[in-house]
Coordinates of C-alpha atoms and ligand atoms in Angstrom, one line a residue:
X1 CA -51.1 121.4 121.3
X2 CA -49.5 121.2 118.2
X3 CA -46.9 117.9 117.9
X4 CA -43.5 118.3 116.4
X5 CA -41.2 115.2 115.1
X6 CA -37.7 116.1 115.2
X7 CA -35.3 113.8 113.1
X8 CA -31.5 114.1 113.9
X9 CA -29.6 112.5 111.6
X10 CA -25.9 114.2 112.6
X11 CA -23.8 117.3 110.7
X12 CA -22.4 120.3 112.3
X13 CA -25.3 120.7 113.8
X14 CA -24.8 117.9 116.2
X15 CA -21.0 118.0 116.4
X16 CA -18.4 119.3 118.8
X17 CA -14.3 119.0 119.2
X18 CA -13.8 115.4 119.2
X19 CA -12.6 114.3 122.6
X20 CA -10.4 111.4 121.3
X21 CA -9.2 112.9 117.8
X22 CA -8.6 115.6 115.7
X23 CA -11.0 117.8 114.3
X24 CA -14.9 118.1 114.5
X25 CA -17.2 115.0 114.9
X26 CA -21.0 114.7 115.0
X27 CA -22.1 114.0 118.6
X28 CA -25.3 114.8 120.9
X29 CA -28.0 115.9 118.7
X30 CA -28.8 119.4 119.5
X31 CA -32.3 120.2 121.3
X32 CA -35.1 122.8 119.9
X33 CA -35.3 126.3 121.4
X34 CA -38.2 126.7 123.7
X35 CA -41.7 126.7 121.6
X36 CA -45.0 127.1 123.5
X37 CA -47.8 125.2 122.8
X38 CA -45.9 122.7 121.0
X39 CA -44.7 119.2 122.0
X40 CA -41.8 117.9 120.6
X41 CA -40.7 114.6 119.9
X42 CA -37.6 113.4 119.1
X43 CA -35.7 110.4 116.6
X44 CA -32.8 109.6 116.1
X45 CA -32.5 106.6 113.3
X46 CA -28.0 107.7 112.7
X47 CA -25.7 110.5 113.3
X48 CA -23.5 110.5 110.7
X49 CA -21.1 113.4 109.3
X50 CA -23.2 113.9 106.1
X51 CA -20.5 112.9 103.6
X52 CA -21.4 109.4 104.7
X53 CA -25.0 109.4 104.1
X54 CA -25.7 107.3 101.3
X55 CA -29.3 106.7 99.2
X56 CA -29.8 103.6 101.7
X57 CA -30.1 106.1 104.4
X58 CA -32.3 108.6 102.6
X59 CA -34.4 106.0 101.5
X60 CA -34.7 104.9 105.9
X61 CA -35.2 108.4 106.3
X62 CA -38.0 108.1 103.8
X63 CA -39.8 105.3 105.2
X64 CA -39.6 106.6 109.0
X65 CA -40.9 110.1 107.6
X66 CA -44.2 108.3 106.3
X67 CA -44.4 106.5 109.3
X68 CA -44.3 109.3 111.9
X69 CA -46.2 112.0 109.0
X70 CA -50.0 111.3 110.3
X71 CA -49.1 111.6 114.0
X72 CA -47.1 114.9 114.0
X73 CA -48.3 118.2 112.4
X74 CA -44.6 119.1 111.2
X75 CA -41.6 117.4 110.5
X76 CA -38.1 118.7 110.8
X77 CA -34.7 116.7 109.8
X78 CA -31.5 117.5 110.9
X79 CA -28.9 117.0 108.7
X80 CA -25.1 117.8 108.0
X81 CA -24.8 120.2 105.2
X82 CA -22.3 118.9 103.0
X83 CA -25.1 116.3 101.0
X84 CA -28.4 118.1 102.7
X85 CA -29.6 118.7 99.2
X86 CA -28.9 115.5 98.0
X87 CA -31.2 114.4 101.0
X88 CA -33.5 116.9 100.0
X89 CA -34.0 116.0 96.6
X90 CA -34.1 112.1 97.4
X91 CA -37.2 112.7 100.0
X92 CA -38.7 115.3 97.6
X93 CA -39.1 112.6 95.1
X94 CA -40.3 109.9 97.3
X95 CA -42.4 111.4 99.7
X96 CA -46.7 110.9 99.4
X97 CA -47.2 112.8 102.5
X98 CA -48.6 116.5 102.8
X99 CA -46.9 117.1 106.0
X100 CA -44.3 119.5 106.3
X101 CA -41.0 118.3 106.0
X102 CA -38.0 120.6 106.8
X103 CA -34.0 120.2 106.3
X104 CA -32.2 121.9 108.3
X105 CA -28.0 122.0 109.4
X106 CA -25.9 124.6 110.9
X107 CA -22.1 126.0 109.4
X108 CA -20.7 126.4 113.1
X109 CA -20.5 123.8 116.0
X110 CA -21.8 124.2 119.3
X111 CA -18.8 125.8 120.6
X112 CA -18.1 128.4 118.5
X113 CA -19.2 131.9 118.9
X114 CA -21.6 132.0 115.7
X115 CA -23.3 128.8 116.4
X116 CA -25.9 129.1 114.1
X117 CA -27.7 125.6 115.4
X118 CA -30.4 127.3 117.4
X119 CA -31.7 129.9 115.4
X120 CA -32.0 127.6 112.2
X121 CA -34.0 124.7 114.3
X122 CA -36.3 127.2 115.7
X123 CA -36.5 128.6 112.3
X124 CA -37.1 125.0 111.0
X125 CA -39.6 124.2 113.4
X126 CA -41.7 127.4 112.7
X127 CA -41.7 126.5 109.0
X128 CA -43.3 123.3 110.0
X129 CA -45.6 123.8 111.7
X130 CA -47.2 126.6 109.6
X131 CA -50.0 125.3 107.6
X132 CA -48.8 127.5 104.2
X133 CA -45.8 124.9 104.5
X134 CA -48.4 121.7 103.4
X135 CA -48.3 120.2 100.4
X136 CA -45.1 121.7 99.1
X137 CA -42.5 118.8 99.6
X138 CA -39.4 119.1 101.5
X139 CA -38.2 122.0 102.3
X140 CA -34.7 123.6 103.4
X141 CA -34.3 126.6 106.2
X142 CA -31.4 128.3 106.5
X143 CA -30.6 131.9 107.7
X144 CA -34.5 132.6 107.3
X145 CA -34.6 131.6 103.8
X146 CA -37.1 129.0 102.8
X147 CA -35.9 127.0 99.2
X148 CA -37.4 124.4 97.3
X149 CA -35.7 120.5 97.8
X150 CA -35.2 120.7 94.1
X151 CA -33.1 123.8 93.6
X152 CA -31.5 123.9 97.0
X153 CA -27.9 124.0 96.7
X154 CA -24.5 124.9 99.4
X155 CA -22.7 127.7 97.9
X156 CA -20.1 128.2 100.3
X157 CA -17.9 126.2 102.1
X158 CA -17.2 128.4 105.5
X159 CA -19.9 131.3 105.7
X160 CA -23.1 130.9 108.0
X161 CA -25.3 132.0 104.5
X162 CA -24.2 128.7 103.0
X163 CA -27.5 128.2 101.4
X164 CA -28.7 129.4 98.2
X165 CA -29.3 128.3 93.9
X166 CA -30.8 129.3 91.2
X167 CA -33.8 130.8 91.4
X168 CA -33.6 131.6 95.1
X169 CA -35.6 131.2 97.9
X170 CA -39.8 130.0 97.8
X171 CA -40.1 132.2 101.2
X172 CA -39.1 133.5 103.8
X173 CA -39.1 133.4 107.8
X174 CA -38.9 136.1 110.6
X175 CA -39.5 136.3 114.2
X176 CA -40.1 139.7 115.9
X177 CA -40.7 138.7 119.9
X178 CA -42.1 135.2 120.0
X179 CA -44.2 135.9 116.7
X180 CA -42.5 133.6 113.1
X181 CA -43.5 136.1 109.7
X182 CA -43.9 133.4 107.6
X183 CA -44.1 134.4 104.1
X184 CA -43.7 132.3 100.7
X185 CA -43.5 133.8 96.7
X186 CA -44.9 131.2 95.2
X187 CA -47.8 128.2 95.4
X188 CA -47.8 124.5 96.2
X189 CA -47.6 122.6 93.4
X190 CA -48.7 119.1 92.8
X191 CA -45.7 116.6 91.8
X192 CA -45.4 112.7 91.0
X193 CA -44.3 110.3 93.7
X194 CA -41.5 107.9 92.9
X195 CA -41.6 105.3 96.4
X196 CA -38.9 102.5 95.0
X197 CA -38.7 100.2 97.6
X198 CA -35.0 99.5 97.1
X199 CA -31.9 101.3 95.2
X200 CA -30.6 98.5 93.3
X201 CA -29.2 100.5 90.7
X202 CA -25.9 101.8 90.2
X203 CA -25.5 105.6 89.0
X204 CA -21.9 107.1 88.2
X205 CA -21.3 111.1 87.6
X206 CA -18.3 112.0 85.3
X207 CA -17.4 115.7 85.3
X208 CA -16.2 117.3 82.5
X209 CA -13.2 119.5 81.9
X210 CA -11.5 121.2 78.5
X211 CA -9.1 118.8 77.0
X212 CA -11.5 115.8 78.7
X213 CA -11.2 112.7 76.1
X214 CA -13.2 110.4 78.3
X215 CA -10.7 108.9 80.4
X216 CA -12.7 106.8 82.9
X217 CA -15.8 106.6 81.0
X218 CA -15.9 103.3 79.4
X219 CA -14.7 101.6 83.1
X220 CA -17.8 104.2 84.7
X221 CA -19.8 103.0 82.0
X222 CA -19.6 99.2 82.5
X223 CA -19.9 99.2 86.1
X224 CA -23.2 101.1 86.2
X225 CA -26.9 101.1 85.0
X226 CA -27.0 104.6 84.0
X227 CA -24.0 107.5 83.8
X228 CA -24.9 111.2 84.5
X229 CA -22.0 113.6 83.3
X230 CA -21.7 117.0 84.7
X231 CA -21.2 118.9 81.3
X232 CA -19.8 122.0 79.8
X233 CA -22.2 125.0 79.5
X234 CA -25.7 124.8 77.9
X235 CA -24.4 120.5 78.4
X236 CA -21.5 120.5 75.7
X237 CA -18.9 118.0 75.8
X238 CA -15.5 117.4 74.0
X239 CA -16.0 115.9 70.4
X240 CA -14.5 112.6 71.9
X241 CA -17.4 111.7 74.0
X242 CA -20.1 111.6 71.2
X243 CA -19.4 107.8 69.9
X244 CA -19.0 106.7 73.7
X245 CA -22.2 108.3 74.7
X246 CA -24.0 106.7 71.3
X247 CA -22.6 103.6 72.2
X248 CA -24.0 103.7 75.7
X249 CA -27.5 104.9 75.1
X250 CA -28.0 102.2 71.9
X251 CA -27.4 99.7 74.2
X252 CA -30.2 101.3 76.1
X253 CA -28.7 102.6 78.8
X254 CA -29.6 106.1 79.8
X255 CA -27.0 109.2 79.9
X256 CA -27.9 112.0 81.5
X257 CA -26.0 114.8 80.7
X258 CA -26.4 117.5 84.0
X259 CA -23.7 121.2 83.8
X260 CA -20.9 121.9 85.8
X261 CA -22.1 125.9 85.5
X262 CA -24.0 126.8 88.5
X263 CA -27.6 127.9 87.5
X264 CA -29.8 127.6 84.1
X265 CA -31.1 124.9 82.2
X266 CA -29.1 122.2 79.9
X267 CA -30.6 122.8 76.2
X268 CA -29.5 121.1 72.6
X269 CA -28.1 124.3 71.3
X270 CA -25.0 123.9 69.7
X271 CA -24.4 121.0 66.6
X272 CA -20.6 121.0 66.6
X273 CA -19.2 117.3 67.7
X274 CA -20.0 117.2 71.0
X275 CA -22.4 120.0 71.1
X276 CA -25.7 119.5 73.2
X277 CA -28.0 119.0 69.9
X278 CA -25.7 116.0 69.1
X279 CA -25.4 114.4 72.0
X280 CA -29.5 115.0 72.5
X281 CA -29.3 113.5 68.7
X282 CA -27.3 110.2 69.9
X283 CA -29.4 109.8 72.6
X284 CA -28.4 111.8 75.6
X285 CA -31.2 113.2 77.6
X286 CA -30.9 116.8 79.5
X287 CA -31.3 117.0 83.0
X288 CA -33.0 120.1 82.7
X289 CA -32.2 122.5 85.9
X290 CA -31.2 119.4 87.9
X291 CA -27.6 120.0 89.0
X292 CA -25.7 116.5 88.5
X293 CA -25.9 114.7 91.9
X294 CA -29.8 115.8 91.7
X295 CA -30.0 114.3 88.6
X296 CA -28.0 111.0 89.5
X297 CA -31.0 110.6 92.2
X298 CA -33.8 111.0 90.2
X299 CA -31.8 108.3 87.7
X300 CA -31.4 106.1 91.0
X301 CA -34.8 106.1 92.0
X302 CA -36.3 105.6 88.2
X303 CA -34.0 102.8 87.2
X304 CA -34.6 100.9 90.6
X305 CA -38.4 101.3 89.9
X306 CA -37.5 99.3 86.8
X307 CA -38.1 102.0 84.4
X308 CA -36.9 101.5 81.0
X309 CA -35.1 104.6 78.4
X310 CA -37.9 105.6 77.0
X311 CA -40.0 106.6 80.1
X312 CA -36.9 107.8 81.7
X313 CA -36.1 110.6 79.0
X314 CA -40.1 110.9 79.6
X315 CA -39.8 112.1 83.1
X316 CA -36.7 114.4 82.2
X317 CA -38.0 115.8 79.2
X318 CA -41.4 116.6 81.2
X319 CA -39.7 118.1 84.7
X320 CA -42.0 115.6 86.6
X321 CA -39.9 116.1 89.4
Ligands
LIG28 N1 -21.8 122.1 108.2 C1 -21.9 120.8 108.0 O1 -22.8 120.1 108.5 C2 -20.7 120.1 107.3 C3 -20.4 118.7 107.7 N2 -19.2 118.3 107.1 C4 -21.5 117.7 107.3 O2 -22.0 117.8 106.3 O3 -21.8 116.8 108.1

């Protein structure tokens, strides 16, 4: 018998009409389809709509994933999935184990005629339990696609096929009868481990916008440890930013400077004021594909493992993520 751990942590997944209130709430996790030959066990450490889940959580999440990883031959998580990247990325960095780890939500509650729930925990738990899935770090399932924790991203705010990002999905799963078709595109690859045992830090994203002359910077700036700003294009920002962002990283604080365009990389290309190569030359460093609230993790997690400038632009610079 193959042993499943299933870890609700709340969404639309596990939500219904509230009976005392407007609207949707998160309540009775939902259970896995019938599997054969499979027993399933099941944890619930908080069931929370997922725009509350903070790093605090993810990092429990973390912890209980390790413990529970050398009894079970899969792990699924189900999660809301507003910030199910974010939770994705987070345990992608911080997860040792080989086990499979799999993220799943659903668009639709339980009561609505599309409830997508069932067929994405099945799908979830198929995923996991296949030994292809090893050794690749966590995982998201939704609508049959397979992605990667670190390009993962919600693309729709309403539609079942929520789920997608630049480059598109490591694999895919289909059942015909009882039988999963597993297949992925590409190999497991080996990636560094980041366990902090806290989040002491404190990580701020400012978004960029034409006509932006750093209004809220210099307070975002002196409350927190490092600032990651969701930039223009190729990471281009107004000419106004440059001295703010010099100022910051000479006093050895890190900026990471993350796009607010949907897919490709941040490069230094352009050397007007304010252009990527100047901000890169004041001391920026790109985030690389990382969209920003990726990006503000991996900064989280490095500046709460005590990691100084230098070995942060390090990390980025190499994508040892
Ligand atoms: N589909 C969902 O799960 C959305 C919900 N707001 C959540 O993230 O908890």
């Amino acid at each position: 018998m193959k042993r499943l751990a299933v870890i609700h942590t709340g969404g639309t997944i596990a939500s219904r009409p509230n009976p005392d209130g407007p609207g949707v709430t998160p309540q009775a996790a939902p259970s896995v389809p019938g599997l054969p030959g499979v027993i399933v066990h099941d944890y619930q450490p908080f069931n929370l709509p997922s725009p509350h889940v903070t790093p605090a959580h993810m990092l429990a999440l973390a912890h209980l994933i390790e413990q529970l990883a050398p009894g079970h031959d899969g792990i699924v998580v189900t999660h809301g999935t507003d910030t199910l990247e974010e939770t994705a990325f987070f345990l992608h960095l911080t997860l040792a184990t080989q086990t499979p780890v799999v993220l799943t939500g659903s668009m639709r509650h339980a009561e609505e005629a599309s409830w997508d729930g069932p067929g994405n925990l099945l799908d979830a738990a198929q995923v996991a339990l296949h030994p292809q899935s090893r050794g690749r770090g966590p995982l998201a399932v939704f609508g049959g696609d397979i992605y990667d924790a670190r390009t993962v991203t919600k693309v729709h705010t309403t539609a079942v096929d929520a789920f997608g990002g630049y480059p598109g999905p490591i694999g895919r799963i289909d059942r015909v009868g009882d039988s999963a078709h597993l297949r992925y595109f590409a190999m497991p690859e080996a990636r560094p481990v980041y366990a902090p045992p806290a989040l002491p830090a404190h990580v701020e994203i400012l978004y960029a916008y034409a006509g932006w002359q750093g209004e809220g910077y210099a307070e975002a700036d002196a409350r927190s440890d490092g600032l990651v700003i969701a930039a223009l294009g190729t990471g281009n920002l107004p000419a106004e930013l440059l001295p703010l962002i010099a100022r910051t990283t000479t006093s050895g604080k890190p900026v990471v400077i993350a796009t607010r365009t949907h897919a490709g990389p941040v490069i230094p290309i352009y050397g007007y004021p304010g252009g990527g190569a100047t901000l890169v030359e004041a001391g920026a460093i790109p985030a690389s594909f990382l969209n920003a609230h990726k990006a503000r993790l991996l900064l989280l997690v490095l500046l709460s493992l005590g990691r100084d400038l230098g070995e942060i632009r390090q990390v980025f610079e190499a994508g040892a993520f």
